[in-house]
Amino acid sequence: MRSPCAPLVALLLAATACAQAQEDMIMEVIPLRHALVSDVVPALEPLVAPGGTVTGMNNQLIIKSTPENIEQLRGVLASIDRAPRQLRITVRQDVADSLEARQDAISATGRVGDVRARLPDAGRGGATVGIGNEDGSVQYRTYSTRGSADSYNSHFVTALEGQPAWIQTGESLPVPTRDVYVGPGGTSVQESIQYQDANRGFYVVPRVSGSQVTLDIAPQLDRFDERGEYTIDRQQAQTQVSGRLGEWIRVGGSNEDFERADNVNLTSTRQRGGETRGIWVKVEEVR
């Protein structure tokens, strides 16, 4: 039969062991060289021995734990508290356009008595066939074309690991201004043009782990309104992409297709095409 004192004895033994563990703990202050206390403490807290603590202030860590655990924490801290790497971030924008067009047209001439009439088509070029004589004729013409064009542009920025960098493209809109001056000689009006910028680009924060890089991306799009006035429509979003250092990473893009058909007199024109845009980012370490 179990003694009623057994739970009390176990509790006393646990308290004694806890007290012994507390006696074995020491306190150590470790200055940080590069990292921030607010970033380091959350990373070390799960690794502290039971009963120990890790806090910080004035760019110093204050650790209370066993000597063995403190040595373990020092090893982890060495990988965290290091100088941020300098990175080169290159952004590439690709644009591919395609267009197909076909035009079919009929032209005719005819004579009724002394009156001669002609119905021309609006097209030019292409292959033409016709039938008729001096009193009248009919011609059929067909024309088709196909083309494509690719364009690329790239730019880069240098940033520190873990720090935000702003990569910007955009446009400027001329905004007329009018200033009225009142002086002894009367009133004068001076008109001028100033340019206002609409920013397009994104903030990017690179984080490197080994050969892998993670990019926190926050795009920003400022657009002028359709009336051409200086009214900014601002759109923002946030996303995250990952890849390997030195390799192109796709961060966005768009595809637009169109198809048009026009019929004027006896001329029929059909067009179809599209535009594909892609944005790519490559991160390289600057040594």
PDB file of C-alpha atoms in Angstrom:
ATOM      1  CA  MET A   1       0.000   0.000   0.000  1.00  0.00           C
ATOM      2  CA  ARG A   2       1.325   3.394  -1.015  1.00  0.00           C
ATOM      3  CA  SER A   3       2.275   5.711   1.827  1.00  0.00           C
ATOM      4  CA  PRO A   4       0.240   8.936   2.033  1.00  0.00           C
ATOM      5  CA  CYS A   5       3.532  10.753   2.466  1.00  0.00           C
ATOM      6  CA  ALA A   6       4.808   9.700  -0.986  1.00  0.00           C
ATOM      7  CA  PRO A   7       3.395  12.734  -2.878  1.00  0.00           C
ATOM      8  CA  LEU A   8       4.868  15.058  -0.280  1.00  0.00           C
ATOM      9  CA  VAL A   9       8.262  13.395  -0.566  1.00  0.00           C
ATOM     10  CA  ALA A  10       8.182  13.690  -4.391  1.00  0.00           C
ATOM     11  CA  LEU A  11       7.288  17.361  -4.133  1.00  0.00           C
ATOM     12  CA  LEU A  12      10.135  17.976  -1.715  1.00  0.00           C
ATOM     13  CA  LEU A  13      12.581  16.177  -3.994  1.00  0.00           C
ATOM     14  CA  ALA A  14      11.423  18.235  -6.990  1.00  0.00           C
ATOM     15  CA  ALA A  15      11.766  21.449  -5.012  1.00  0.00           C
ATOM     16  CA  THR A  16      15.236  20.416  -3.893  1.00  0.00           C
ATOM     17  CA  ALA A  17      16.253  19.612  -7.478  1.00  0.00           C
ATOM     18  CA  CYS A  18      14.864  22.954  -8.660  1.00  0.00           C
ATOM     19  CA  ALA A  19      16.710  24.792  -5.906  1.00  0.00           C
ATOM     20  CA  GLN A  20      19.915  22.942  -6.825  1.00  0.00           C
ATOM     21  CA  ALA A  21      19.426  23.889 -10.489  1.00  0.00           C
ATOM     22  CA  GLN A  22      18.917  27.520  -9.531  1.00  0.00           C
ATOM     23  CA  GLU A  23      22.146  27.401  -7.513  1.00  0.00           C
ATOM     24  CA  ASP A  24      23.999  26.061 -10.567  1.00  0.00           C
ATOM     25  CA  MET A  25      22.835  28.969 -12.733  1.00  0.00           C
ATOM     26  CA  ILE A  26      24.979  32.008 -13.381  1.00  0.00           C
ATOM     27  CA  MET A  27      24.263  35.397 -14.920  1.00  0.00           C
ATOM     28  CA  GLU A  28      26.218  36.706 -17.869  1.00  0.00           C
ATOM     29  CA  VAL A  29      26.042  39.942 -19.864  1.00  0.00           C
ATOM     30  CA  ILE A  30      26.891  39.662 -23.552  1.00  0.00           C
ATOM     31  CA  PRO A  31      27.227  42.816 -25.690  1.00  0.00           C
ATOM     32  CA  LEU A  32      25.782  42.686 -29.188  1.00  0.00           C
ATOM     33  CA  ARG A  33      27.892  43.848 -32.129  1.00  0.00           C
ATOM     34  CA  HIS A  34      25.423  44.015 -34.987  1.00  0.00           C
ATOM     35  CA  ALA A  35      21.997  42.563 -34.155  1.00  0.00           C
ATOM     36  CA  LEU A  36      19.246  44.281 -32.161  1.00  0.00           C
ATOM     37  CA  VAL A  37      18.104  43.077 -28.751  1.00  0.00           C
ATOM     38  CA  SER A  38      14.498  42.975 -30.002  1.00  0.00           C
ATOM     39  CA  ASP A  39      15.525  40.514 -32.747  1.00  0.00           C
ATOM     40  CA  VAL A  40      17.826  38.290 -30.682  1.00  0.00           C
ATOM     41  CA  VAL A  41      15.786  37.715 -27.511  1.00  0.00           C
ATOM     42  CA  PRO A  42      12.818  35.977 -29.264  1.00  0.00           C
ATOM     43  CA  ALA A  43      15.265  33.699 -31.100  1.00  0.00           C
ATOM     44  CA  LEU A  44      17.097  32.616 -27.904  1.00  0.00           C
ATOM     45  CA  GLU A  45      14.167  32.321 -25.478  1.00  0.00           C
ATOM     46  CA  PRO A  46      13.070  28.814 -26.635  1.00  0.00           C
ATOM     47  CA  LEU A  47      16.655  27.561 -26.146  1.00  0.00           C
ATOM     48  CA  VAL A  48      17.163  28.719 -22.549  1.00  0.00           C
ATOM     49  CA  ALA A  49      17.379  25.963 -19.914  1.00  0.00           C
ATOM     50  CA  PRO A  50      14.333  25.519 -17.622  1.00  0.00           C
ATOM     51  CA  GLY A  51      14.344  28.164 -14.933  1.00  0.00           C
ATOM     52  CA  GLY A  52      16.655  30.423 -16.921  1.00  0.00           C
ATOM     53  CA  THR A  53      15.920  33.793 -18.507  1.00  0.00           C
ATOM     54  CA  VAL A  54      17.207  35.973 -21.330  1.00  0.00           C
ATOM     55  CA  THR A  55      16.538  39.705 -21.482  1.00  0.00           C
ATOM     56  CA  GLY A  56      18.328  42.690 -22.886  1.00  0.00           C
ATOM     57  CA  MET A  57      18.832  46.439 -22.760  1.00  0.00           C
ATOM     58  CA  ASN A  58      21.247  49.040 -24.106  1.00  0.00           C
ATOM     59  CA  ASN A  59      22.346  46.644 -26.867  1.00  0.00           C
ATOM     60  CA  GLN A  60      23.343  43.981 -24.320  1.00  0.00           C
ATOM     61  CA  LEU A  61      21.946  40.539 -23.546  1.00  0.00           C
ATOM     62  CA  ILE A  62      21.445  39.482 -19.936  1.00  0.00           C
ATOM     63  CA  ILE A  63      21.338  35.698 -19.663  1.00  0.00           C
ATOM     64  CA  LYS A  64      20.687  33.667 -16.542  1.00  0.00           C
ATOM     65  CA  SER A  65      21.240  29.955 -17.070  1.00  0.00           C
ATOM     66  CA  THR A  66      23.640  27.080 -16.530  1.00  0.00           C
ATOM     67  CA  PRO A  67      27.207  27.454 -17.813  1.00  0.00           C
ATOM     68  CA  GLU A  68      26.630  24.670 -20.343  1.00  0.00           C
ATOM     69  CA  ASN A  69      23.464  26.306 -21.669  1.00  0.00           C
ATOM     70  CA  ILE A  70      25.137  29.699 -21.900  1.00  0.00           C
ATOM     71  CA  GLU A  71      27.857  28.189 -24.095  1.00  0.00           C
ATOM     72  CA  GLN A  72      25.157  26.711 -26.323  1.00  0.00           C
ATOM     73  CA  LEU A  73      23.460  30.102 -26.551  1.00  0.00           C
ATOM     74  CA  ARG A  74      26.765  31.725 -27.484  1.00  0.00           C
ATOM     75  CA  GLY A  75      27.071  29.346 -30.437  1.00  0.00           C
ATOM     76  CA  VAL A  76      23.597  30.259 -31.674  1.00  0.00           C
ATOM     77  CA  LEU A  77      24.263  33.951 -31.093  1.00  0.00           C
ATOM     78  CA  ALA A  78      27.368  33.796 -33.286  1.00  0.00           C
ATOM     79  CA  SER A  79      25.176  32.961 -36.286  1.00  0.00           C
ATOM     80  CA  ILE A  80      22.685  35.727 -35.466  1.00  0.00           C
ATOM     81  CA  ASP A  81      24.903  38.589 -34.310  1.00  0.00           C
ATOM     82  CA  ARG A  82      26.916  39.125 -37.483  1.00  0.00           C
ATOM     83  CA  ALA A  83      27.415  41.970 -39.894  1.00  0.00           C
ATOM     84  CA  PRO A  84      24.613  42.064 -42.515  1.00  0.00           C
ATOM     85  CA  ARG A  85      25.712  41.023 -45.979  1.00  0.00           C
ATOM     86  CA  GLN A  86      25.784  43.562 -48.763  1.00  0.00           C
ATOM     87  CA  LEU A  87      23.540  42.501 -51.625  1.00  0.00           C
ATOM     88  CA  ARG A  88      23.029  43.586 -55.212  1.00  0.00           C
ATOM     89  CA  ILE A  89      19.363  43.367 -56.245  1.00  0.00           C
ATOM     90  CA  THR A  90      18.749  43.450 -59.998  1.00  0.00           C
ATOM     91  CA  VAL A  91      15.249  43.923 -61.408  1.00  0.00           C
ATOM     92  CA  ARG A  92      14.444  42.918 -64.998  1.00  0.00           C
ATOM     93  CA  GLN A  93      11.252  43.814 -66.847  1.00  0.00           C
ATOM     94  CA  ASP A  94      10.340  41.856 -69.991  1.00  0.00           C
ATOM     95  CA  VAL A  95       7.728  42.952 -72.528  1.00  0.00           C
ATOM     96  CA  ALA A  96       6.690  40.761 -75.488  1.00  0.00           C
ATOM     97  CA  ASP A  97       4.201  42.101 -78.066  1.00  0.00           C
ATOM     98  CA  SER A  98       2.561  40.174 -80.896  1.00  0.00           C
ATOM     99  CA  LEU A  99       0.207  41.322 -83.665  1.00  0.00           C
ATOM    100  CA  GLU A 100      -1.609  39.528 -86.487  1.00  0.00           C
ATOM    101  CA  ALA A 101      -3.643  41.457 -89.055  1.00  0.00           C
ATOM    102  CA  ARG A 102      -5.673  40.478 -92.140  1.00  0.00           C
ATOM    103  CA  GLN A 103      -7.503  42.739 -94.555  1.00  0.00           C
ATOM    104  CA  ASP A 104      -9.888  41.761 -97.360  1.00  0.00           C
ATOM    105  CA  ALA A 105     -11.283  44.348 -99.761  1.00  0.00           C
ATOM    106  CA  ILE A 106     -13.324  44.598-102.955  1.00  0.00           C
ATOM    107  CA  SER A 107     -13.217  47.503-105.381  1.00  0.00           C
ATOM    108  CA  ALA A 108     -15.454  47.910-108.436  1.00  0.00           C
ATOM    109  CA  THR A 109     -16.017  50.186-111.411  1.00  0.00           C
ATOM    110  CA  GLY A 110     -19.060  50.381-113.651  1.00  0.00           C
ATOM    111  CA  ARG A 111     -20.627  52.445-116.454  1.00  0.00           C
ATOM    112  CA  VAL A 112     -24.232  53.330-117.085  1.00  0.00           C
ATOM    113  CA  GLY A 113     -24.524  55.392-120.264  1.00  0.00           C
ATOM    114  CA  ASP A 114     -22.115  58.310-119.957  1.00  0.00           C
ATOM    115  CA  VAL A 115     -21.763  57.917-116.164  1.00  0.00           C
ATOM    116  CA  ARG A 116     -18.814  55.928-114.820  1.00  0.00           C
ATOM    117  CA  ALA A 117     -18.722  55.073-111.096  1.00  0.00           C
ATOM    118  CA  ARG A 118     -15.929  53.633-108.926  1.00  0.00           C
ATOM    119  CA  LEU A 119     -16.047  52.131-105.438  1.00  0.00           C
ATOM    120  CA  PRO A 120     -12.451  51.976-104.182  1.00  0.00           C
ATOM    121  CA  ASP A 121     -11.230  50.109-101.127  1.00  0.00           C
ATOM    122  CA  ALA A 122      -9.222  51.777 -98.400  1.00  0.00           C
ATOM    123  CA  GLY A 123      -6.421  49.235 -98.289  1.00  0.00           C
ATOM    124  CA  ARG A 124      -2.945  49.203 -99.744  1.00  0.00           C
ATOM    125  CA  GLY A 125      -0.655  46.378-100.774  1.00  0.00           C
ATOM    126  CA  GLY A 126      -1.325  42.663-100.698  1.00  0.00           C
ATOM    127  CA  ALA A 127      -2.336  40.269-103.458  1.00  0.00           C
ATOM    128  CA  THR A 128      -4.996  41.421-105.975  1.00  0.00           C
ATOM    129  CA  VAL A 129      -7.082  39.566-108.540  1.00  0.00           C
ATOM    130  CA  GLY A 130      -9.779  41.000-110.807  1.00  0.00           C
ATOM    131  CA  ILE A 131     -12.124  40.469-113.712  1.00  0.00           C
ATOM    132  CA  GLY A 132     -13.862  42.871-116.089  1.00  0.00           C
ATOM    133  CA  ASN A 133     -13.586  45.022-119.194  1.00  0.00           C
ATOM    134  CA  GLU A 134     -13.717  48.685-120.093  1.00  0.00           C
ATOM    135  CA  ASP A 135     -17.374  48.909-119.032  1.00  0.00           C
ATOM    136  CA  GLY A 136     -16.825  47.507-115.568  1.00  0.00           C
ATOM    137  CA  SER A 137     -14.524  45.486-113.366  1.00  0.00           C
ATOM    138  CA  VAL A 138     -14.325  43.937-109.927  1.00  0.00           C
ATOM    139  CA  GLN A 139     -11.105  43.457-107.956  1.00  0.00           C
ATOM    140  CA  TYR A 140     -10.483  41.457-104.786  1.00  0.00           C
ATOM    141  CA  ARG A 141      -7.449  42.193-102.638  1.00  0.00           C
ATOM    142  CA  THR A 142      -6.174  40.359 -99.530  1.00  0.00           C
ATOM    143  CA  TYR A 143      -3.377  41.366 -97.213  1.00  0.00           C
ATOM    144  CA  SER A 144      -2.041  39.732 -94.040  1.00  0.00           C
ATOM    145  CA  THR A 145       0.860  40.424 -91.707  1.00  0.00           C
ATOM    146  CA  ARG A 146       2.278  39.009 -88.518  1.00  0.00           C
ATOM    147  CA  GLY A 147       4.885  40.491 -86.227  1.00  0.00           C
ATOM    148  CA  SER A 148       6.339  40.342 -82.759  1.00  0.00           C
ATOM    149  CA  ALA A 149       8.680  42.463 -80.674  1.00  0.00           C
ATOM    150  CA  ASP A 150      10.511  41.864 -77.415  1.00  0.00           C
ATOM    151  CA  SER A 151      12.021  44.467 -75.132  1.00  0.00           C
ATOM    152  CA  TYR A 152      13.988  44.186 -71.929  1.00  0.00           C
ATOM    153  CA  ASN A 153      15.224  46.655 -69.376  1.00  0.00           C
ATOM    154  CA  SER A 154      16.931  46.156 -66.059  1.00  0.00           C
ATOM    155  CA  HIS A 155      18.291  48.205 -63.186  1.00  0.00           C
ATOM    156  CA  PHE A 156      19.812  47.391 -59.834  1.00  0.00           C
ATOM    157  CA  VAL A 157      20.162  48.684 -56.305  1.00  0.00           C
ATOM    158  CA  THR A 158      22.585  47.824 -53.502  1.00  0.00           C
ATOM    159  CA  ALA A 159      21.053  46.960 -50.130  1.00  0.00           C
ATOM    160  CA  LEU A 160      21.958  45.418 -46.784  1.00  0.00           C
ATOM    161  CA  GLU A 161      20.562  42.077 -45.729  1.00  0.00           C
ATOM    162  CA  GLY A 162      17.417  42.521 -43.648  1.00  0.00           C
ATOM    163  CA  GLN A 163      17.076  46.206 -44.572  1.00  0.00           C
ATOM    164  CA  PRO A 164      14.401  47.591 -46.942  1.00  0.00           C
ATOM    165  CA  ALA A 165      15.393  48.899 -50.367  1.00  0.00           C
ATOM    166  CA  TRP A 166      13.184  50.969 -52.686  1.00  0.00           C
ATOM    167  CA  ILE A 167      13.218  50.119 -56.383  1.00  0.00           C
ATOM    168  CA  GLN A 168      11.393  52.772 -58.375  1.00  0.00           C
ATOM    169  CA  THR A 169      10.049  53.347 -61.853  1.00  0.00           C
ATOM    170  CA  GLY A 170       7.364  55.874 -62.745  1.00  0.00           C
ATOM    171  CA  GLU A 171       6.232  58.798 -64.825  1.00  0.00           C
ATOM    172  CA  SER A 172       6.007  62.563 -64.590  1.00  0.00           C
ATOM    173  CA  LEU A 173       2.984  64.643 -65.570  1.00  0.00           C
ATOM    174  CA  PRO A 174       3.210  68.335 -66.507  1.00  0.00           C
ATOM    175  CA  VAL A 175       0.960  70.376 -64.213  1.00  0.00           C
ATOM    176  CA  PRO A 176       0.298  74.005 -65.181  1.00  0.00           C
ATOM    177  CA  THR A 177       0.456  76.534 -62.356  1.00  0.00           C
ATOM    178  CA  ARG A 178      -0.578  80.196 -62.217  1.00  0.00           C
ATOM    179  CA  ASP A 179       0.786  82.746 -59.740  1.00  0.00           C
ATOM    180  CA  VAL A 180      -0.782  86.187 -59.302  1.00  0.00           C
ATOM    181  CA  TYR A 181       1.376  89.071 -58.048  1.00  0.00           C
ATOM    182  CA  VAL A 182       0.019  92.418 -56.894  1.00  0.00           C
ATOM    183  CA  GLY A 183       2.453  95.317 -56.888  1.00  0.00           C
ATOM    184  CA  PRO A 184       2.606  99.093 -57.168  1.00  0.00           C
ATOM    185  CA  GLY A 185       2.361  98.880 -60.934  1.00  0.00           C
ATOM    186  CA  GLY A 186      -0.718  96.668 -60.887  1.00  0.00           C
ATOM    187  CA  THR A 187      -1.440  92.954 -61.063  1.00  0.00           C
ATOM    188  CA  SER A 188       0.652  90.492 -63.017  1.00  0.00           C
ATOM    189  CA  VAL A 189       0.042  86.830 -63.724  1.00  0.00           C
ATOM    190  CA  GLN A 190       2.872  84.378 -64.204  1.00  0.00           C
ATOM    191  CA  GLU A 191       2.175  80.939 -65.633  1.00  0.00           C
ATOM    192  CA  SER A 192       4.584  78.009 -65.468  1.00  0.00           C
ATOM    193  CA  ILE A 193       4.766  74.240 -65.762  1.00  0.00           C
ATOM    194  CA  GLN A 194       5.796  71.959 -62.939  1.00  0.00           C
ATOM    195  CA  TYR A 195       6.237  68.205 -63.149  1.00  0.00           C
ATOM    196  CA  GLN A 196       4.656  65.909 -60.582  1.00  0.00           C
ATOM    197  CA  ASP A 197       5.856  62.343 -60.194  1.00  0.00           C
ATOM    198  CA  ALA A 198       3.714  59.223 -59.918  1.00  0.00           C
ATOM    199  CA  ASN A 199       5.825  56.542 -58.281  1.00  0.00           C
ATOM    200  CA  ARG A 200       5.808  52.954 -59.417  1.00  0.00           C
ATOM    201  CA  GLY A 201       8.013  50.400 -57.781  1.00  0.00           C
ATOM    202  CA  PHE A 202       8.294  48.317 -54.652  1.00  0.00           C
ATOM    203  CA  TYR A 203      10.001  48.000 -51.323  1.00  0.00           C
ATOM    204  CA  VAL A 204      11.973  44.786 -50.952  1.00  0.00           C
ATOM    205  CA  VAL A 205      13.545  43.313 -47.808  1.00  0.00           C
ATOM    206  CA  PRO A 206      16.041  40.489 -48.577  1.00  0.00           C
ATOM    207  CA  ARG A 207      16.765  37.786 -45.987  1.00  0.00           C
ATOM    208  CA  VAL A 208      19.508  35.262 -46.680  1.00  0.00           C
ATOM    209  CA  SER A 209      19.900  31.776 -45.229  1.00  0.00           C
ATOM    210  CA  GLY A 210      22.760  29.828 -46.764  1.00  0.00           C
ATOM    211  CA  SER A 211      22.258  29.896 -50.537  1.00  0.00           C
ATOM    212  CA  GLN A 212      18.549  30.708 -50.240  1.00  0.00           C
ATOM    213  CA  VAL A 213      17.091  34.216 -50.258  1.00  0.00           C
ATOM    214  CA  THR A 214      13.608  35.283 -49.212  1.00  0.00           C
ATOM    215  CA  LEU A 215      12.201  38.586 -50.440  1.00  0.00           C
ATOM    216  CA  ASP A 216       9.439  40.463 -48.655  1.00  0.00           C
ATOM    217  CA  ILE A 217       7.959  42.651 -51.401  1.00  0.00           C
ATOM    218  CA  ALA A 218       5.549  45.558 -50.986  1.00  0.00           C
ATOM    219  CA  PRO A 219       4.634  47.057 -54.403  1.00  0.00           C
ATOM    220  CA  GLN A 220       3.319  50.603 -54.725  1.00  0.00           C
ATOM    221  CA  LEU A 221       1.484  51.971 -57.774  1.00  0.00           C
ATOM    222  CA  ASP A 222       0.617  55.661 -58.151  1.00  0.00           C
ATOM    223  CA  ARG A 223      -1.480  56.512 -61.203  1.00  0.00           C
ATOM    224  CA  PHE A 224      -2.737  59.813 -62.589  1.00  0.00           C
ATOM    225  CA  ASP A 225      -6.475  59.937 -63.112  1.00  0.00           C
ATOM    226  CA  GLU A 226      -7.961  59.572 -66.594  1.00  0.00           C
ATOM    227  CA  ARG A 227      -8.548  63.308 -66.960  1.00  0.00           C
ATOM    228  CA  GLY A 228      -4.799  63.927 -66.813  1.00  0.00           C
ATOM    229  CA  GLU A 229      -5.078  65.931 -63.625  1.00  0.00           C
ATOM    230  CA  TYR A 230      -2.732  65.503 -60.700  1.00  0.00           C
ATOM    231  CA  THR A 231      -4.873  63.143 -58.669  1.00  0.00           C
ATOM    232  CA  ILE A 232      -3.042  60.056 -57.440  1.00  0.00           C
ATOM    233  CA  ASP A 233      -4.723  56.671 -57.187  1.00  0.00           C
ATOM    234  CA  ARG A 234      -2.432  54.685 -54.878  1.00  0.00           C
ATOM    235  CA  GLN A 235      -2.489  50.898 -54.728  1.00  0.00           C
ATOM    236  CA  GLN A 236      -0.374  48.805 -52.360  1.00  0.00           C
ATOM    237  CA  ALA A 237       0.019  45.103 -51.689  1.00  0.00           C
ATOM    238  CA  GLN A 238       2.495  42.745 -50.059  1.00  0.00           C
ATOM    239  CA  THR A 239       3.868  39.344 -50.982  1.00  0.00           C
ATOM    240  CA  GLN A 240       6.854  37.049 -50.379  1.00  0.00           C
ATOM    241  CA  VAL A 241       8.949  35.023 -52.823  1.00  0.00           C
ATOM    242  CA  SER A 242      11.960  32.762 -52.351  1.00  0.00           C
ATOM    243  CA  GLY A 243      14.749  31.410 -54.519  1.00  0.00           C
ATOM    244  CA  ARG A 244      18.466  30.831 -54.759  1.00  0.00           C
ATOM    245  CA  LEU A 245      21.143  33.500 -54.674  1.00  0.00           C
ATOM    246  CA  GLY A 246      22.298  34.433 -58.168  1.00  0.00           C
ATOM    247  CA  GLU A 247      19.193  33.081 -59.933  1.00  0.00           C
ATOM    248  CA  TRP A 248      16.260  34.972 -61.461  1.00  0.00           C
ATOM    249  CA  ILE A 249      13.077  34.867 -59.388  1.00  0.00           C
ATOM    250  CA  ARG A 250       9.735  35.778 -60.975  1.00  0.00           C
ATOM    251  CA  VAL A 251       7.838  38.234 -58.790  1.00  0.00           C
ATOM    252  CA  GLY A 252       4.970  39.244 -61.062  1.00  0.00           C
ATOM    253  CA  GLY A 253       3.626  39.746 -64.546  1.00  0.00           C
ATOM    254  CA  SER A 254       0.556  40.199 -66.714  1.00  0.00           C
ATOM    255  CA  ASN A 255      -0.978  38.948 -69.960  1.00  0.00           C
ATOM    256  CA  GLU A 256      -3.292  41.033 -72.128  1.00  0.00           C
ATOM    257  CA  ASP A 257      -4.966  39.861 -75.346  1.00  0.00           C
ATOM    258  CA  PHE A 258      -7.096  41.853 -77.775  1.00  0.00           C
ATOM    259  CA  GLU A 259      -9.097  41.230 -80.944  1.00  0.00           C
ATOM    260  CA  ARG A 260     -10.656  43.873 -83.218  1.00  0.00           C
ATOM    261  CA  ALA A 261     -12.741  43.781 -86.379  1.00  0.00           C
ATOM    262  CA  ASP A 262     -13.638  46.763 -88.612  1.00  0.00           C
ATOM    263  CA  ASN A 263     -15.820  46.871 -91.711  1.00  0.00           C
ATOM    264  CA  VAL A 264     -15.786  49.991 -93.899  1.00  0.00           C
ATOM    265  CA  ASN A 265     -17.585  49.872 -97.269  1.00  0.00           C
ATOM    266  CA  LEU A 266     -16.323  46.658 -98.847  1.00  0.00           C
ATOM    267  CA  THR A 267     -13.140  46.466 -96.725  1.00  0.00           C
ATOM    268  CA  SER A 268     -12.899  44.097 -93.778  1.00  0.00           C
ATOM    269  CA  THR A 269      -9.989  44.373 -91.295  1.00  0.00           C
ATOM    270  CA  ARG A 270      -9.329  41.937 -88.461  1.00  0.00           C
ATOM    271  CA  GLN A 271      -6.564  42.277 -85.866  1.00  0.00           C
ATOM    272  CA  ARG A 272      -5.548  40.237 -82.871  1.00  0.00           C
ATOM    273  CA  GLY A 273      -2.549  40.322 -80.621  1.00  0.00           C
ATOM    274  CA  GLY A 274      -1.335  40.452 -77.080  1.00  0.00           C
ATOM    275  CA  GLU A 275       1.206  41.763 -74.630  1.00  0.00           C
ATOM    276  CA  THR A 276       3.023  39.740 -71.985  1.00  0.00           C
ATOM    277  CA  ARG A 277       4.914  41.430 -69.173  1.00  0.00           C
ATOM    278  CA  GLY A 278       7.152  39.834 -66.574  1.00  0.00           C
ATOM    279  CA  ILE A 279       9.106  41.160 -63.600  1.00  0.00           C
ATOM    280  CA  TRP A 280      12.124  39.219 -62.369  1.00  0.00           C
ATOM    281  CA  VAL A 281      14.507  39.786 -59.471  1.00  0.00           C
ATOM    282  CA  LYS A 282      18.014  38.440 -58.916  1.00  0.00           C
ATOM    283  CA  VAL A 283      19.911  38.784 -55.633  1.00  0.00           C
ATOM    284  CA  GLU A 284      23.705  38.448 -55.499  1.00  0.00           C
ATOM    285  CA  GLU A 285      26.074  38.868 -52.580  1.00  0.00           C
ATOM    286  CA  VAL A 286      28.639  41.654 -52.976  1.00  0.00           C
ATOM    287  CA  ARG A 287      31.990  40.456 -51.639  1.00  0.00           C
TER     288      ARG A 287
END
